[in-house]
Coordinates of C-alpha atoms in Angstrom, one line a residue:
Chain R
X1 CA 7.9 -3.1 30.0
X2 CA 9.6 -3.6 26.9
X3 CA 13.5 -5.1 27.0
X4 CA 16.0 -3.4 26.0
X5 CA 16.9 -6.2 23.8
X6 CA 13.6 -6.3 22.3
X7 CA 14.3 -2.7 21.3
X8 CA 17.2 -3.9 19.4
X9 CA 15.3 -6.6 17.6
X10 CA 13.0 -4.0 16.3
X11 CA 15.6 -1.7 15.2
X12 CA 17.3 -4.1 13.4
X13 CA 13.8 -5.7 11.6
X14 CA 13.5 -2.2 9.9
X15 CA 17.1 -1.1 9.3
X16 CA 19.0 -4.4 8.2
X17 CA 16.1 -6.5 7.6
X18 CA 13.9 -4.1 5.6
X19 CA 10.5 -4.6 7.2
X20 CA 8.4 -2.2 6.4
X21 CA 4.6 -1.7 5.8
X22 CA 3.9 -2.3 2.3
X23 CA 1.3 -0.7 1.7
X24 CA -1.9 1.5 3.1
X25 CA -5.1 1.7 1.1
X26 CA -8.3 3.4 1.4
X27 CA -11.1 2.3 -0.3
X28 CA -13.9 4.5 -1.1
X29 CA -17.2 4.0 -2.9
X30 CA -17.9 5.3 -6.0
X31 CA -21.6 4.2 -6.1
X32 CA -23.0 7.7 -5.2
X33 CA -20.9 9.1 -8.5
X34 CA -23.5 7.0 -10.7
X35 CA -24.5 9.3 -13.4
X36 CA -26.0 8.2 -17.2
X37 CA -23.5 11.2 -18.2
X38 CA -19.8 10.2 -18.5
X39 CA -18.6 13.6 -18.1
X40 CA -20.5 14.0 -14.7
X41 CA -19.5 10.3 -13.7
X42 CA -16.0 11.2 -14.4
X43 CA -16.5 14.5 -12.7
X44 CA -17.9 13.2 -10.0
X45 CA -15.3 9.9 -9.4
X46 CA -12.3 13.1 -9.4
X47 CA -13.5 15.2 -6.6
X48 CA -14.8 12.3 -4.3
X49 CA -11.4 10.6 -4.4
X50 CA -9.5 14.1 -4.1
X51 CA -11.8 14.9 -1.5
X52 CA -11.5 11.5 0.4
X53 CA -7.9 11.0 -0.4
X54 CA -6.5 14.5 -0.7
X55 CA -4.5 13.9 2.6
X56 CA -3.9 10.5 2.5
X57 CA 0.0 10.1 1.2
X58 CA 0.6 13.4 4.3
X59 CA -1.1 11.2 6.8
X60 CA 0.9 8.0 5.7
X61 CA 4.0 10.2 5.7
X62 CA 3.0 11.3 9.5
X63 CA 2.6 8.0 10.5
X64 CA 6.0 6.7 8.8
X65 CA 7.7 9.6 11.1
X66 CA 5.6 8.8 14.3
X67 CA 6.6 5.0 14.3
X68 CA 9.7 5.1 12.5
X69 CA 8.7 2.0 10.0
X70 CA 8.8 3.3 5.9
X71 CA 5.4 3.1 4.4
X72 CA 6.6 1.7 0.9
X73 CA 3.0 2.6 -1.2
X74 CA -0.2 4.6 -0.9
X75 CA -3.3 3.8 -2.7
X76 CA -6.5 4.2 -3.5
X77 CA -9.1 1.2 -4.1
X78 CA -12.8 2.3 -5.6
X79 CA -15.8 0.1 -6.7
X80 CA -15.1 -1.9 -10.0
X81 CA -15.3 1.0 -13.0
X82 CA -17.0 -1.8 -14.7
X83 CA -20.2 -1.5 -12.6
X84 CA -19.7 2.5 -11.9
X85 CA -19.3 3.0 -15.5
X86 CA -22.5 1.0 -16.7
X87 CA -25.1 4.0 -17.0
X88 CA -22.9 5.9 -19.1
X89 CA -20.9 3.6 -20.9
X90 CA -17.8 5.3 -21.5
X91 CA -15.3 3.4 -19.2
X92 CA -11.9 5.0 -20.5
X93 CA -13.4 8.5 -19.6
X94 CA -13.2 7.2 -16.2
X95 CA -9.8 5.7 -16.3
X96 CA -8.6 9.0 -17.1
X97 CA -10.4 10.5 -14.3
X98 CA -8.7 8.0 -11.8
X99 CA -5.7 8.5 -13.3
X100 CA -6.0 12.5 -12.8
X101 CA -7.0 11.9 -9.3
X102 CA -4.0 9.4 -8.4
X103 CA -1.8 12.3 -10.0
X104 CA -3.8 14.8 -7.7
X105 CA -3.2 12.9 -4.7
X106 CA 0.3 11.5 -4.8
X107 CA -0.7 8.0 -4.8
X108 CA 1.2 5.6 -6.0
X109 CA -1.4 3.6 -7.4
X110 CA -5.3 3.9 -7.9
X111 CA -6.9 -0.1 -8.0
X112 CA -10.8 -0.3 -9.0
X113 CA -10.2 -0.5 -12.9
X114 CA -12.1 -3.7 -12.2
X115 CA -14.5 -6.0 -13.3
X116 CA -16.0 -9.0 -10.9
X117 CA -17.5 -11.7 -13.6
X118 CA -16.9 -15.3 -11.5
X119 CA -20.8 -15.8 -12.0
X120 CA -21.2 -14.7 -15.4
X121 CA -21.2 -10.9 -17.4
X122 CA -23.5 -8.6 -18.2
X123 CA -23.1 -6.7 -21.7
X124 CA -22.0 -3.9 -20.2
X125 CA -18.9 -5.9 -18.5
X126 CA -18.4 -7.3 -21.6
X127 CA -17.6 -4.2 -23.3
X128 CA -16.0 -2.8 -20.3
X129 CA -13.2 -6.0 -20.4
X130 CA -13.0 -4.7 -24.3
X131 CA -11.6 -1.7 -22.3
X132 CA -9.0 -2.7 -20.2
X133 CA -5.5 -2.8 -22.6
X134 CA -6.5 0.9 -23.7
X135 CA -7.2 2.5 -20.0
X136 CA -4.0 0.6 -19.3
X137 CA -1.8 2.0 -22.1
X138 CA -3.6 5.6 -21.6
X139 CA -2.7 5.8 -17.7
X140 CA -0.2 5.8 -15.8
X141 CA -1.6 5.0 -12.4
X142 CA -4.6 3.0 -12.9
X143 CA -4.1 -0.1 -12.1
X144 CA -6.8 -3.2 -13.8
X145 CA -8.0 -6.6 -13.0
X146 CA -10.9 -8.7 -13.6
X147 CA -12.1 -11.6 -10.9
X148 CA -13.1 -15.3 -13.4
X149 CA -13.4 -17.1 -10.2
X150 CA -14.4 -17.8 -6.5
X151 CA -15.0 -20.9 -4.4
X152 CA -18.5 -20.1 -4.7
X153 CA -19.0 -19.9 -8.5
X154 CA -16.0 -21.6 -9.6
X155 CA -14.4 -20.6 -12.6
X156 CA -16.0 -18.7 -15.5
X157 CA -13.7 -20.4 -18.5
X158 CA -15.7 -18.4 -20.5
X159 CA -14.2 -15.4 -19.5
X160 CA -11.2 -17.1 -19.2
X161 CA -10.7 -18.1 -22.8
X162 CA -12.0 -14.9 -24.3
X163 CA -9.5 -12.9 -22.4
X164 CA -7.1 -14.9 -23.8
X165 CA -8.2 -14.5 -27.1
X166 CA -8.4 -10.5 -26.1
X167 CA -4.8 -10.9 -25.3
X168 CA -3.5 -12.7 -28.8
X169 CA -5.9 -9.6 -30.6
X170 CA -4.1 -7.3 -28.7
X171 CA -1.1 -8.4 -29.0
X172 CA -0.7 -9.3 -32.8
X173 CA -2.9 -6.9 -33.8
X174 CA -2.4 -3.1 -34.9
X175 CA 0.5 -1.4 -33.6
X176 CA -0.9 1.1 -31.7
X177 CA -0.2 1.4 -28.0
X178 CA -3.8 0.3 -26.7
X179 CA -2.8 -3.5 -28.8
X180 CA 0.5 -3.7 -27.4
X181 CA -0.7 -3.0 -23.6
X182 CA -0.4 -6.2 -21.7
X183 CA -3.6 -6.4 -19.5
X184 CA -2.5 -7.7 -16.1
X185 CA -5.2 -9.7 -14.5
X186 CA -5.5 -12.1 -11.8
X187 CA -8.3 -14.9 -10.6
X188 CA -8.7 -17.0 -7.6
X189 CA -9.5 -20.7 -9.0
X190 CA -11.1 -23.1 -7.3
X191 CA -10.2 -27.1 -8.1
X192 CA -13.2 -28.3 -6.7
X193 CA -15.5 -27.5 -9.3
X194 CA -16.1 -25.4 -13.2
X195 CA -19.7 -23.3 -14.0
X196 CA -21.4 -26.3 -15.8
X197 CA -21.4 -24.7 -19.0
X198 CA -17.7 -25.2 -19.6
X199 CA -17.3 -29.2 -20.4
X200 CA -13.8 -29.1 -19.8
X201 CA -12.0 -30.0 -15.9
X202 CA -10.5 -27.3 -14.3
X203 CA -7.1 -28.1 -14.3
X204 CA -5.8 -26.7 -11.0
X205 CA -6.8 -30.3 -9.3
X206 CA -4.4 -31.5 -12.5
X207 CA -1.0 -29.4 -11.4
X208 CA -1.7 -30.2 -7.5
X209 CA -1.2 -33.6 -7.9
X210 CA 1.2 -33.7 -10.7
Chain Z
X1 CA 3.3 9.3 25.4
X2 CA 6.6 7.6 25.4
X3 CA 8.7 7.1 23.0
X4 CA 12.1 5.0 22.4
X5 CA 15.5 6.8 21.4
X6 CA 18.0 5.0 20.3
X7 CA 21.2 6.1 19.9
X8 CA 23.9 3.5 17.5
X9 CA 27.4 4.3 16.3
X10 CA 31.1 4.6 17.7
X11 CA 31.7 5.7 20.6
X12 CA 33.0 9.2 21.4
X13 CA 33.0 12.1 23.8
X14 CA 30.4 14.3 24.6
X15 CA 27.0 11.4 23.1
X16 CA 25.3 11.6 25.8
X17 CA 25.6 15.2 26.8
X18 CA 24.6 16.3 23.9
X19 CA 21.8 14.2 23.5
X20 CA 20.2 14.6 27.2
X21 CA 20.9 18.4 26.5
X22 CA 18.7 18.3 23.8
X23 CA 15.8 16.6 25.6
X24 CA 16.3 18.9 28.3
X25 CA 15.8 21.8 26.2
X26 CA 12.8 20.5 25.0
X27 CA 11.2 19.3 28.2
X28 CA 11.5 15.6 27.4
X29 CA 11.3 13.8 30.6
X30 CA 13.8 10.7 30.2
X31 CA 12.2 7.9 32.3
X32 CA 14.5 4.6 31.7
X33 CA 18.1 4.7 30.2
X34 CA 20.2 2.0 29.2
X35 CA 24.1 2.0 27.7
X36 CA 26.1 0.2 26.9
X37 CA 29.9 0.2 24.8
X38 CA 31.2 -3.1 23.1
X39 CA 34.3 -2.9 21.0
X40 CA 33.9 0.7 20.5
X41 CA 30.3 0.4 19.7
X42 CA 27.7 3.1 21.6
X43 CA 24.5 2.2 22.3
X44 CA 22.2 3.6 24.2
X45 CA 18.3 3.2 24.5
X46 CA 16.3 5.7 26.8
X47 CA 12.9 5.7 27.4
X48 CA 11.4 9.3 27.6
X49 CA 7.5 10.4 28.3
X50 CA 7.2 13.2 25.5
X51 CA 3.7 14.6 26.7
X52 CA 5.0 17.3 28.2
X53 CA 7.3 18.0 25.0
X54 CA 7.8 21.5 23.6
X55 CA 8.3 20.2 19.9
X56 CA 6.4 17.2 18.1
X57 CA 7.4 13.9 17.5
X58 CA 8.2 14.7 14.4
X59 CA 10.5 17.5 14.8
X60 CA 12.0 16.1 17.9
X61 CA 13.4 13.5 15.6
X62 CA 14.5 15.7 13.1
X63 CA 16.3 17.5 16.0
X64 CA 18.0 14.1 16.9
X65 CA 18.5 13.3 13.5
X66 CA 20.8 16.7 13.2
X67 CA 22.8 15.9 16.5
X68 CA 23.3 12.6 15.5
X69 CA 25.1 13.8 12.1
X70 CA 27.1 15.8 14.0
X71 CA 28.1 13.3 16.4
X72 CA 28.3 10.3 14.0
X73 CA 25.8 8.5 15.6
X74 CA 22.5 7.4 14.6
X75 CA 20.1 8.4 16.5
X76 CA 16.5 7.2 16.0
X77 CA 13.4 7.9 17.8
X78 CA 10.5 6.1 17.9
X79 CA 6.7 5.8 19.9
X80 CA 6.7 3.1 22.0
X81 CA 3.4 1.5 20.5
X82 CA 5.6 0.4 18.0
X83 CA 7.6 -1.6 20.2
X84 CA 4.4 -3.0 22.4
X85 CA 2.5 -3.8 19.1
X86 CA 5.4 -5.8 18.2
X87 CA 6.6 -7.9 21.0
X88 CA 3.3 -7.9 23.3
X89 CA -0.4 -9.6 22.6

């Protein structure tokens, strides 16, 4: 039986403290919407997350009243773009569909504008990175990031420098609103070891010890 | 199902009338109650089994919500997994 004292704990966690649940995600697979035509990818990418996610932000608002806690976001995660978008080749046509279905919804966010190249790229990713500060500065929902490493692989510095050098093109490059979107990207590096292409040390070990 | 009502503000007449009317009405059983005043503080937890309950969760707290504005009190309600899922393995 819970204490009465226990009860308070809780209520003051939520109220004064703030806890809350940060965020709910569902994450559906857009590997079925594979089409070599954009305009049926995109098609197809809107009405399975409408139809998967339709209800999601009611639900979350349910369960926020049933238990009492606030449910800060609500969001939708989908397969990288950069592998659903392959056949066809038109990434941003898909951004914008994610970006109509995270309007649709009521999601706060929609995650999958992804690419995952810790073991190396294909062309296809390569242009689809290309990609990224434009469906960022077109949407207003999607939200991008591209995997370099894992403990596994190690860290593709390739990538690595040539989104950097993305970056500086973007940024000091034509004022338009793609060049001046920062991309927002993240990477979990490993010290232990690079991809053996790439003579230089990673230099996480570096900053550990410093 | 059970759930936890908590009731938090200063103390006044009529709290707990009004409150346990309001279950009544809507067939809340209240199984465990506990109150207490300190410096003019109310508080008061009750345990209640809401199975049997005319009204949903949902609009049994809104209900609550609306007496406790009326009282000055704030009046929360909450299921009881919360509290088990949070203090028991």
């Amino acid at each position: 039986m819970i204490n009465t004292s226990e009860i308070l704990e809780t209520i003051t966690m939520i109220r004064q403290e703030h806890l809350d649940v940060r965020t709910i995600t569902m994450g559906i697979s857009l590997l079925d919407c594979i089409h070599h035509s954009a305009a049926k990818t995109a098609d197809a990418v809107y009405d399975k997350i409408m139809r998967k996610a339709g209800k999601l932000v009611e639900t979350g608002e349910a369960i926020e009243k049933e238990y009492g806690i606030p449910i800060i976001n609500k969001r939708v995660s989908v397969t990288p773009i950069s592998i659903v978008g392959q056949a066809s080749g038109d990434y941003l046509a898909l951004a914008r569909a994610l970006d109509r279905a995270a309007a649709g919804t009521g999601i706060n966010f929609i995650g999958g504008y992804s690419a995952l190249v810790q073991k190396g790229f294909t062309g296809g990713e390569e242009r689809f990175l290309e990609t990224i500060p434009e469906a960022l500065a077109e949407t207003k929902l999607v939200c991008s990031s591209v995997n370099v490493a894992s403990t596994k692989a190690g860290i593709n510095m390739t990538r690595w420098r040539g989104w950097a050098v993305l970056s500086r093109k973007r940024r000091h490059g034509r004022r338009t609103a793609a060049a001046w979107a920062v991309p927002s990207w993240w990477s979990l590096p490993t010290p232990w070891r690079t991809i053996p292409s790439w003579p230089g040390r990673s230099t996480v070990r570096a900053s550990r010890n410093a | 199902m059970k759930a936890i009502i908590t009731v938090l503000g200063c103390d006044r007449v009529g709290i707990i009338a009004d409150v346990t009317a309001a279950l009544a009405k809507n067939n809340i059983n209240i199984l465990d109650i506990s109150q207490t005043i300190m410096q003019d503080i109310f508080t008061m937890i009750m345990l209640t089994d809401i199975s049997e309950s005319r009204k949903t969760l949902a609009e049994v707290e809104d209900e609550m919500e609306a007496i406790g504005k009326a009282l000055g009190v704030s009046i929360t309600v909450q299921h009881s997994d919360l509290f088990h899922s949070m203090h028991r393995i």
